Structures are given as C-alpha cells and as structure tokens.
Amino acid sequence: MPIATRVRLMQPVLRASDISKSFGAVHALEKARLTVERGEIHALLGANGCGKSTLCKIIAGTVGRDAGEVLIDGEPAALGSPHLAEEQGVALFYQELSLVPQLSVGENIFLGREPHTALGFTDRTAIVRETEALIARVAPVAGKGFVPDARVSDLSPDQRQLAEILKVLARKPKIIIFDEATATLDRRQVEVFFDILRELRADGVSSIFISHRMDEVFAIADRITVMRNGQTVAEFAASETDRYAVVYAMVGETGAIAASVRDHKPLEDTTRLVVEGVKAARLGPVSFTARRGEILGLGGLQGQGQKALLSGLFGAEPFLAGHVSLDGVDVTARRPADVMAHRIAYVSGDRARDSALPGRSIFENTAIASLVRERRHVIPGALFRERFAEVLAGLNTRYAGLDAPIGSLSGGNQQKVFISRWLSPAPGLLLLDDPTKGIDLGTKGDFYLLARKLADEGATVIIYSSEDSELLSLCDRVLVLNGGAVTADLSGDRLTPFELTQASYGDAA
Amino acid sequence: MNRFLELAKNPLVISSAAILALLVIGELVSPGFARGDQIVRLLTVSAILGIAAAGQNLVILGGREGIDLSIGAVISLGAVIAGNVMNGSDAAIPLAFAAACFAGFLIGLVNGLGVTYLRIPPLVMTLGMMGVIQGGLVVLSRGVPSGNAAPALMAFVSRSAFLGVPGILFVWAAIIVLMALVLKRTRFGWSIYAVGSNENAAVLTGLPARRIRVLLYGLAGLFGGFTGVCVIGYTGNSFISVGDQYVLPSVIAVVIGGTSLSGGAGSYTGTALGAIALILLQSVLTTLNLEFWGRQVIFGVTLLLLMLLYGRQARLRV
C-alpha cells in the first residue's frame, strides 16, 4: 500500500471543527464539531433546535458556514454547493422529500446524472437495469408496485422514503447523512435499512444518522455525538454509554430555569376546555381538558401533531372527528369564523404565511379580525384607532403610526401587531403555534408576560413551542405528543427538562 | 428630497401629471384639444372605460393573478341584451340595465367559481369564458346586429344633463365615491385587500376568502354588463364585438392607477385617473394620425413601462 494512501486512511473521513453559523441574531451553531471515522455509523443527537440539522446542511453544502473548517480525508473541503459536496463524496438524505412526483423511480434516482447512449440520449435501459439492482437491496420490504418505471406520485409514503434512500445510495458516496431517514418506515423496513447501513459500513462508507428514536440509535450506532444550543457537548462510544447519560447530555444542567414566569400558585379547579377524541390526518384520537387560567404546553419532537391540534381547534384545518367544548359550549370548528365569536384566538409563528397582510397598514393588520368577531360591516375608524393604539402601547410595540405599512416593523414588533388582533376583547382560549419563532429575546419576554397575564385574567392558553426551554419556563402543564398521540402529561415536579426530553423521545431510559 | 421622491412615486400623482401633460401636448398639437366641451367628451369616453375598469380593478385587487379577460365579451353581451330589451323604447331602460347587469353578474359568478373552486387559473378561465360568450353571441344573433338604444339612454350618455355635463359622468362620479367608501371604510373592502394581500392570513382572521373572490368576479361581470348598456347608449346600436376594445385598456387603466397586479394594493380613484389618462393618450395619438395598430403598440409599451415603474415594491420584512 502506498504511504500516501495509508496516511489518508488514518485520517477520519470527516472532521468538522469550530463551525459557527448565525441566522440574523440567532446563533444556530457556535464552534460545533463532529468527527466521523471511516466505515462507522455515527449518531448525531440533540433536542429540537440544537443545531444538528444546520451542521448537517453545512457538511452537505446546502447552507454556508460563517466560520470553522471541514476536512474530508484530512483535506480542506470546498462545500459551496450541494453539487460540490457530492463531488467530494458527501450525500444528504433529505428529510423533506426531494423526489419529483411526476418522474419514475429510476428517473428520480438518476436525475441530473443520467447515463447516456452513444447518440447522447438518456439511456433508459441502463437506468432501469441499475435501478432494478438497487431495488433488489430492499426487495423483501419494498411492497407492491415498487419498480423502476413506477411514478413516484403513485408510491406510498414509505416507498418514497425507500426511493429517497436508494437515490442517495446510487451516488456511491463516502459519507451519507441520514436526517430522520426512518421517520415514515415501519419496523421491518427499518431493519432492512439497518442492514443496508451495516453493508455500507462493511464497504467503508460512513453514515451520520439522525434519529429521534433512542432505541434505534443504540441498535445501530457505533458512536454518538450530542449537541446542545449549537455546541457539541459530548461524544460517546455507543457500547460504553447508556440512554440516561445521553439524555442527560442532551438536556444539560437540569437544575435552574432562568427567568421563569412559571406560576406556582394553585389553579382554580374549573375545567374550561374539553377536547374529546379529535382526529386529523396525522393526529389522534386525542382527548384532554384544560382549566381556567392554565397555560398548557404541547411538547414533543417537531411534527408530532402539535400544529395539527392547534389548527384543528381553530378550524383552520378542521378535525375529521371528535368534539371540543369551551365553558360547556360546543366549539368544534369548521372554519375560523365559527370559533372567533367564542373568543378563541390563534397566533402562528409563521408570520409571513399565516399572519401578515403585506402592503397593508398596521391599522388594517391589527383591526381586521375584530370586524369579523364583532360582525361589523362598517369600520368604526376613530373607535378602533383609539382601541388598538392602546393595545399596541400595552405591548410596548414600537411603530411610527397606525398608517405605516406593516413591513416597516421588525419581526418582533410585527408579531405584537398580529397578537394584538386578538386582545380586544381578551381571548378566552388563546392558541399559540410556536409564536416566538425568530423573535428577539426582549420581545419573547414581553410575550411570556402577556401570556401569563391573560391566563391570570382567566384565559386558557395552549402553546406549542419548538424550544423546550420555552415550555418549561412558561407552562403549568405540558402534554407530550408523539406520532399524533399524547404520550405524557407532565406537571408539577414532573415538569423537568429531563422528563420532557425523555418523554419526547418516546421510550423509558 | 425624500418627500419629493415619495410624491413622485405615488400613482395618483403620476397619473394626474400624465393627464396634465397629455392635455398640454394635445393642445399644442391641435389647438382646441383642451376646450371645455372637448374635455367633457373625453371624460364621457373615459367614464365608459372607467366603469369597465372598476370590475377589472376589483378582480385584480383580490389577488391570485386575478384578471378578467372576458370583460370585453361581457360588455358586448350586455350591449346586445340591452339593445334587444329596449328596442328603442325609453320605458324599457331600467329593465335593460337590470337584464344586462344580471347576465354579467351570473357570468362573473361562473368565472369566480371556476377560479376558486376548480382552481382554473384566472387567465385561462376568463379567456375561455370570452370564447364561450363570443361564440354564443354569434350563434344567437347569427352575426346580424339587432336591437337599438332608447333615445333617453343615448341622451344620458352623450347629451348634457346639467351644466353641459351628461348624466353618465354623474353616475361615474357616484361610482368613484362609492368604490372609495366601500374599499376604505367597510369590512368587505378590507376583506378584498386582505384576501389579495395574503389569502391564508385572511382566512385565519375569519374572512371567507373563497366567497369573497367569487363575489369579486361576479361584480366584475356586473360592471361589464352595466358598461355594455352605456356602450350601446354611446354608439346607438350594438354589434357582437363592440366590447372587445375594452379588454386591454381596462387592465392598463388599473395598472396606471397604481393597483398592483399581484393584488392587495391600489385604489379605484387611481384607476379612474388611469382611465382618463389612457383615453387622453388615445386621442392625442389619434390627433397625431396614428392608426389603430400603432395605438396598440403604444398601449402595450405603456403597460410594460408602468410595470417596470411600479413593479418593484418593497417586500415584507420578516
């Protein structure tokens, strides 16, 4: 073996060090590091928003880094684009599917690097032949109709996920990043997938494996890296650690919660909201109750049905079944207008999609919902101006004037305008869908105080947050959702970072 | 300086300035162009275009690439219906208005339903509707003009009602005031802007976005039918393609007036000024002896230039 090759083999296949990345004022990564050896399966773990996805995207070239170094086989890697990363042997399995629905399985797998015939046409026979060879690897679990010519739009979700995995394998990379690759697979398919990972390992290919299922991690990973708040906090050999240690590393200091607005005075014992057996496409049936003055958190990993629950309660995407009542009145919603009259309010964290009326004035943006709630057909200009100026002032909103366009405000102040829609009169049930996403810390503080004030005045608040710390500092009680079902109900002494993380990951330590 | 720039970017200021400039040019090219009675005549023509553009304006404000290309055919249909209903009789004028507006409204509702519930792109839906109406008119009339305007209608459109001003101008003024009030001071008006600006957000504040959009297309048809009656009042009798000439100008008038083609921003006051500016441009070009096709070229270029001028709107900061 030539010396150069031997030296190369001694290097880890991937060494990312001191990686930093900010999105605006948010530090997604701060000097994160990740080292992956040749031919190992490496699990990357961390709570929601810890930066693991950002780190993977940087390695795969889809996001640029602000600082830090990535070495592949000991050589500095140029990762300016996914294409460049791919040339250096890095492939990313996309959590959001990257398949083109109108094309066939084979066409998708070879998209962008189709084999050509001597005449320069796409070589369909070669595509079909090579796709068949790939499909053979998953044949026992592929299900009916999973053939090279099948259109992706005709496949089931798990078959699409398999196609996605094959697409990555077909590129014969050195390093594969599997971000939530097993999310839609059943147990048998997961087993086959693990067999593929083991084969890859035997061939010297390294896999970075992100999963939210702890048992999978311990079943397959050789080593584990844990991230927290954008930093790498621990590295373990899987055989030398246990779940408790890993969860502990993910959560960090389990003691103090800074700046807590959690209220420890006993709640009135009046049930206000009763949710019975509600179902949506990826939710339920879910039943629970909430009390007057209670701030109820929806916890768990992202995409476990929390958003579906909130938009169902508001009628934005009505439930398929089940009943909801508020103060004994049936408020099962078919559309938002139905429940707005019952003082149910909804604030989304996705301001551009769900809240903003771009190009319209602050006044219109704040007063619009009240017209519907109060069934007014003519706008009471002076009355509303006075009313909403007061509401906005109460939220410490900084704005030039009610007639200024909404776009002239910062994100945090915009969100104050959007929440002000629902504050006069005060809501009885306030639904918050990750409301502080991308908002500065000062405004977040204002938000927590507002939520607590509304609850103290008798409202029931239900909040989903992608940040566990937010739920822990704000909520009286947290329902943990997993796969569309409530799997834990944490309150009092059990509402701790450790319990929340453990319940989110869905299995006992 | 900043304030001056802001003013210079205001569509109302731009269209008013264009109107003044065109009047001056017209007067220079052909003295007497800006005489009182001439201006009244130009305003009358503008009123007909302006009323047609009111419907166009609503549909465009509603967003989702809203546009009504069937408006010309609806105008023709309105004219033909009105002509046949009236057949020269003054007593039938109210019925003529009612029938033409109702027919237009129904056609507009069909457009709206197709766009909203069948998700047919507005361009395709209304273009298809245009073909259907035009074909239908040919079949029904066998290509022979029929029906004619009642004398009182013709007087309403072109003869002085008060101080040398014909009745249609008073009606147009009323429409301008009404549109401004509805758009600025009512929930329906705000709903139009909200739906055009961000439909999803509008739904999440409880607005019935789909119903609103269907109604907007219905109203566009209604204004089209109304315009048809005015057109036959202006020309005396109808022919089955009388409305075609209003399709492109109705869109251009809306754009000159500063309504964003992506919806959610603009005013009818602007559109009314836009209609006047466009008619002035047309007559200046006619005075310069430019033929029909030459004018089409100038219209097209005007539209493109305005899109450039207004097109760069600040995006929402999020």
Short mmCIF file of C-alpha atoms in Angstrom, two decimals, chain A residues 30 33 37 48 64 82 95 140 152 167 187 191 198 225 232 267 279 310 318 372 378 399 413 442 466 493:
data_model
loop_
_atom_site.label_atom_id
_atom_site.label_comp_id
_atom_site.label_asym_id
_atom_site.label_seq_id
_atom_site.Cartn_x
_atom_site.Cartn_y
_atom_site.Cartn_z
CA GLU A 30 -21.17 28.10 17.93
CA ARG A 33 -17.54 19.93 15.97
CA GLU A 37 -14.34 7.74 11.28
CA ASN A 48 -35.10 20.48 18.97
CA GLY A 64 -22.84 28.14 4.11
CA PRO A 82 -24.64 20.54 -2.72
CA GLN A 95 -35.94 14.82 5.50
CA PRO A 140 -38.26 -8.02 0.79
CA VAL A 152 -43.23 8.47 -7.60
CA LYS A 167 -31.26 7.74 -4.66
CA ARG A 187 -40.16 -1.78 11.90
CA GLU A 191 -34.47 -3.46 9.87
CA ARG A 198 -24.26 -2.29 8.00
CA THR A 225 -22.21 12.91 19.28
CA THR A 232 -21.04 19.85 20.67
CA LEU A 267 -55.01 26.93 39.67
CA LYS A 279 -58.64 13.32 14.90
CA LEU A 310 -53.87 23.83 17.21
CA PRO A 318 -60.94 21.13 10.78
CA VAL A 372 -65.38 39.59 11.93
CA VAL A 378 -68.64 49.45 8.51
CA TYR A 399 -44.11 51.77 15.46
CA ASN A 413 -42.99 44.21 16.61
CA GLY A 442 -36.74 41.16 24.62
CA SER A 466 -40.14 24.17 19.17
CA ASP A 493 -42.46 18.14 39.96
#
